[in-house]
Amino acid sequence: MIIAYALRNTHHPPVIHQREKITMISPSLSTEILVIGGGATGTGVAWDAALRGFATILVEKRDLTHGTTGRYHGLLHSGGRYVVKDPHSAVECIAENRILRRTHTHCIEDTSGFFVVTPEDEGDYPDRFLAACAETGVPCKEISVAQALRREPLLNPRISRVFEVPDGAADSFLATHATAQAARQAGARILTYHQVVGLLMDGGEGDKRVTGAVVRDTVSDETIHIRADLVINASGAWAGQIAQMAGVGVKIIPGKGVMVATNHRLVNTVINRCKMPSDGDILVPVHTVSIIGTTDEKVADPENLVITPGEVQFMLAEGDKLVPGLSRARIVRAWAGVRPLYQEGFSGDSRDATRSLTLLDHKARDGVRGFLTITGGKWTTFRMMAEKTIDRACEHLGVERACTTASTPVPGIEQGHYWLGHRLHEVEAEALQGGLVCECELVTRQMVESAARRNPTVTLDDLRRDVRLGMGPCQGGFCTYRAVGILHEIGRERHDPDFVLEGEADAEEWEVAYLQSPAQSSKGQSITAHATPGATTESALPTRSPAIDRRSPVSNPNLLLRDFLQERWKGVLPVLWGRQLKQERLDELIYLSLMNADHLPDAAAQSPMTGFYRGGDGEKKIVNGE
Amino acid sequence: MHTTSWHSVGNSMDECIKCNICTSYCPVAEVTEAFAGPKYSGPQAERFRALDQIAAPDHSVDYCSGCRVCNEVCPAGVKIAEINARARAQMAADNGIPLRNRLLGRNELLGKAGSFAPSLANFVLHNPLSRVLAEKVMGIAAEAPLPRWSTTGTFNDWLARTKNQRLRSDKKVVYFHGCATQYYEPFIGQAAVAVLEHNGYEVIVPPQNCCGLPLLSNGEFDAAEVYHQGNLARLAGFARAGYPIVGTSTSCTLTLKEEAPELLDRHDEATLAVKGATWDIFEWLRELAETDELRTDFQPLGTDEKPFLLPYHAPCQYRAHRVGKPSLDVLALIPGMDVRESRARCCGIAGTYGYKTEKYQIGMDVGAELFDFVADQGPVEMTACDSETCRWQLEHGTHIPSRHPIEVLAAAYGLYDLEARRAR
Ligand SMILES: Cc1cc2nc3c(=O)[nH]c(=O)nc-3n(C[C@H](O)[C@H](O)[C@H](O)COP(=O)(O)OP(=O)(O)OC[C@H]3O[C@@H](n4cnc5c(N)ncnc54)[C@H](O)[C@@H]3O)c2cc1C
Ligand code: SF4
Ligand code: SF4
Ligand code: SF4
């Protein structure tokens, strides 16, 4: 994508031309391990590699978790779902479930989980389930229906049996960011908005070797070469595309899954149907919402995922079987993610493909050295996937170094498991009610500011993943313009040549462990206390946030505003009825009628994400003037 | 609080479109930093509440007075005040209830206790030393307008005394007097009986409990449930038989109509029957007037030259009744009256809210709007308001006597002495 910067607005101070910024960037870097993909898997791989002392660079074409990791269901699997169908996965899940509760404590809510037998789930599955749990070591206890209904009053009263398992809910945004911070503290370099456009190759037919990657900085549009002893392809559903760049065929089975979120939590426990895994059979409480999901449909393109009305209807109808009335609850959003499933020689339905991880050693498999692909698996097993990958990397690089991730907590775990009320509790304790930017999700001004200053930010959507900005009922209706104003103000501070940004050091430090904590943000919690001694976080490449850097064209407030409105609109469109429709009408009045958002200056300005938010050309746009 | 059923008031949070209209109207949020407003405490905070959390997530909801201005202005129908009330109940369940709130919640018990020796009780309660003690020990503001026990016996005593004078008729109406009439202001009940009988109705006064509202607003839901069940047992039969149940206390009738069913999440047949049969007395009288059944043999209370000037404040509870301002409509039928309608949002007392030390000043600041309105009307002999605690607050804030509109109506029928507050 060629980025056209057309800043026509004369009110803006002149934008310093790109060239000046780029001279600060070295055009080529070298490292031992280059990781492609900033989802859970890639970030975990970078963390493990850095902990084992490898010089490591991770490149992600967008924001961390922009791929499947940021679009998943939010379930920390106990393994219960797989005990019958995919026992190997179940064993992996329960092992990792136990580990992640220690290493990523604050990213997890200890919700517990029920497997419920609804009137439609007859047959011998429940008994097989119970036996398989015992075999795979997934702790499972049958509890009375009455007890389950006491804990979850909205649950279908016609269920006949209930089994409790140690499911949890997990915030993959926070977990991945915290893992990335841990990786940085161990010396890794994390480059977001850096897209691999080609692989550097050596050697001829039969003796090929991947020696690095050609990477484009999608914000500055500059290209750099990163040389590496080993390139690890952790690009999820895109893994086939990356492998293709090395001339290697990897056939990913991209299984699209649709999820729908209710306006508030209907349950506080993960509710699974006790039957063979299928569609729309899990309801997960994640932060302030409940998410019903999901589907599994083979798609061609992991990028432009279409959600059909039929899929949403189906999801709601299935939801009614778990919580009767769910379909009439207010629905705030729908979205889809793609499973990066892989099974050698498999050609069936994506639903039936294994959920186990797959590590492809292209030296053994394809005769291409210096190149590994890690795919499949689940969020829950990302750490294990990383461990297996770096074990193999050690073999390739001829060293023997033990994995320590299972016993190394990421920064921030002393906050304990998160719980539904934690934000409200902190806002109350610190009396931060006056400083709320996103009122629905209780995001304070300090949270927005420190997220923008302390980790790379290109769009407001990046801040959404950091602090949950705009994820509430109004879907950005009130916080979008506030956040834009705040970023604009920070940008102005930086533009003043005499201004010394308070906390500039922090901005360079990349601090995310307390992103979700209003109290810590208000206290200006700093990274210094957690930094690993001797670790270098100094970087030749800027990690500061283009969104607040006045020299960067993406810091254009009109662009930030339009992008985020368009992004939020995308997820509301499939559920536009009833109460959410009423909400969108108010949002429309605010942005289109009051602020004239579709006639703001700089109409042609684009960020690296603008095209993605707008989707296909046929899609209706919130800022199209009608 | 946890969503316990699809009927729970908490569910109405889903209606919120975040417009903030409620916040800009809330009289409490306007005068104190301690309360961030209805949107924040209601539909927003509700998304962060659940049963069995490791701590109650918020405490500032305790500063909501329950005045329901928010409910009235909300364009989406969010039951904000009720959401807040349930959150307070959850907090009470989590943290235990202070003695003060237990006491203020037990209007009926207090009323009974004081009635054994009302003069002594009045002395004990009202002498400056005990008020200072009450403030120090229990957090009941020393200045707050606490009521005085009736020294001429309870309303039931009066009923018993005047048993032989009661009208017998085929037209019957059930009267719910509430605790304040029973123990503090029996003359309100006397005025009501006079008006109802004057219109040809036999008045049935079944034994009854406190409606439970003070308990509900202090978060004691279990105790409120006991009262509610008691009232259902005694009233449901009349309701099923088609008798209207009227009350002079806007809060008691509201509790029977709406607060108890909603806050306690009760939707059984008896609750619904009583809910459907209950009327605010003026709501019911207005209905009579509209079908020309209300007697209009009024004696003018003033003259065309010198009308009887009466500043009137509609209590917060009328908002939740959603019946407009029926006393205003009925008083308008009386010749020689100049009723001035207050547009103040709240008197500030909001039940027992303004009694509490930490809220006394907030209550007075909220009420300032109303006190200023009364002062602006020039010299007046009295004000009027349908709710007892509001009248007490009005008197406290303006130093002018305040009357229930039913007293004014009874006086206009020539059945009641407005000055001395007794039936003629
Ligand atoms: C609908 C659905 C629900 C799910 N629910 C759960 C659940 O509840 N629990 C659970 O444990 N698991 C769940 N999963 C599985 C889990 O989400 C995924 O297995 C996991 O997130 C995959 O992570 P990843 O890092 O491998 O892939 P991704 O998160 O997709 O990361 C790959 C990254 O590579 C980047 N990339 C692509 N191309 C390039 C390039 N050229 N240059 C640079 N970067 C590039 C992408 O932008 C992306 O960020 C779910 C999956 C789906 C689809
Ligand atoms: S303002 Fe809305 S989206 Fe923004 S935070 Fe609010 S509720 Fe949320
Ligand atoms: S009930 Fe009254 S005090 Fe409470 S939030 Fe509503 S307007 Fe404010
Ligand atoms: S007035 Fe109603 S819709 Fe508007 S913010 Fe308040 S509760 Fe929500």
Coordinates of N, CA, C and O in Angstrom, one line a residue, chain A residues 115-123 125-127 142 145 156 158-163 272-275 322:
Chain A
F115 N -19.5 -27.2 32.1 CA -20.0 -27.9 30.9 C -21.4 -28.3 31.3 O -21.6 -29.1 32.2
V116 N -22.4 -27.8 30.5 CA -23.8 -28.1 30.8 C -24.5 -29.0 29.8 O -24.2 -28.8 28.6
V117 N -25.3 -29.9 30.2 CA -26.0 -30.8 29.3 C -27.4 -30.2 29.1 O -28.2 -30.2 30.0
T118 N -27.6 -29.6 27.9 CA -29.0 -29.1 27.6 C -29.9 -30.2 27.1 O -29.4 -31.3 26.7
P119 N -31.2 -29.9 27.0 CA -32.1 -31.0 26.5 C -31.7 -31.5 25.2 O -32.1 -32.6 24.8
E120 N -30.9 -30.7 24.4 CA -30.6 -31.2 23.1 C -29.3 -32.0 23.1 O -28.9 -32.6 22.1
D121 N -28.6 -32.0 24.2 CA -27.4 -32.7 24.2 C -27.5 -34.1 24.9 O -26.9 -34.3 26.0
E122 N -28.4 -34.9 24.4 CA -28.6 -36.2 25.0 C -27.5 -37.2 24.6 O -26.4 -36.8 24.1
G123 N -27.7 -38.4 24.9 CA -26.7 -39.4 24.5 C -25.7 -39.7 25.5 O -25.8 -39.2 26.7
Y125 N -22.5 -38.7 25.6 CA -21.4 -37.8 25.6 C -21.0 -37.4 27.0 O -19.8 -37.4 27.4
P126 N -22.0 -37.0 27.9 CA -21.6 -36.6 29.2 C -20.7 -37.6 30.0 O -19.7 -37.3 30.6
D127 N -21.1 -38.9 29.9 CA -20.3 -39.9 30.6 C -18.9 -40.1 29.9 O -17.9 -40.3 30.6
E142 N -18.7 -33.0 39.0 CA -20.1 -32.8 38.7 C -20.7 -32.1 39.8 O -20.5 -32.4 41.0
V145 N -27.5 -29.2 39.5 CA -28.1 -28.2 38.7 C -28.5 -27.0 39.5 O -28.3 -25.8 39.2
N156 N -29.9 -21.8 31.5 CA -31.1 -22.5 31.1 C -31.5 -23.5 32.2 O -30.8 -24.4 32.6
R158 N -33.4 -25.8 32.2 CA -33.8 -27.2 31.8 C -32.5 -28.1 31.6 O -32.6 -29.2 31.1
I159 N -31.4 -27.6 31.9 CA -30.2 -28.4 31.8 C -30.3 -29.6 32.8 O -30.9 -29.5 33.9
S160 N -29.7 -30.7 32.5 CA -29.8 -31.9 33.3 C -28.6 -32.2 34.1 O -28.7 -32.8 35.2
R161 N -27.4 -31.8 33.6 CA -26.2 -32.1 34.4 C -25.2 -30.9 34.2 O -25.2 -30.3 33.2
V162 N -24.3 -30.8 35.2 CA -23.3 -29.7 35.1 C -22.0 -30.2 35.6 O -21.9 -30.8 36.7
F163 N -21.0 -30.0 34.9 CA -19.6 -30.3 35.3 C -18.8 -29.1 35.4 O -18.8 -28.2 34.5
N272 N -20.0 -23.9 28.8 CA -19.8 -24.7 27.6 C -20.9 -25.7 27.4 O -21.4 -26.2 28.4
R273 N -21.3 -26.0 26.2 CA -22.2 -27.1 26.0 C -21.5 -28.4 26.2 O -20.3 -28.5 25.6
C274 N -22.0 -29.3 26.9 CA -21.4 -30.6 27.1 C -21.8 -31.5 25.9 O -22.7 -32.3 26.0
K275 N -21.0 -31.4 24.8 CA -21.3 -32.2 23.6 C -20.1 -32.1 22.7 O -19.1 -31.3 23.0
L322 N -28.1 -21.9 25.9 CA -27.4 -21.8 27.2 C -28.0 -20.8 28.1 O -28.2 -21.1 29.3

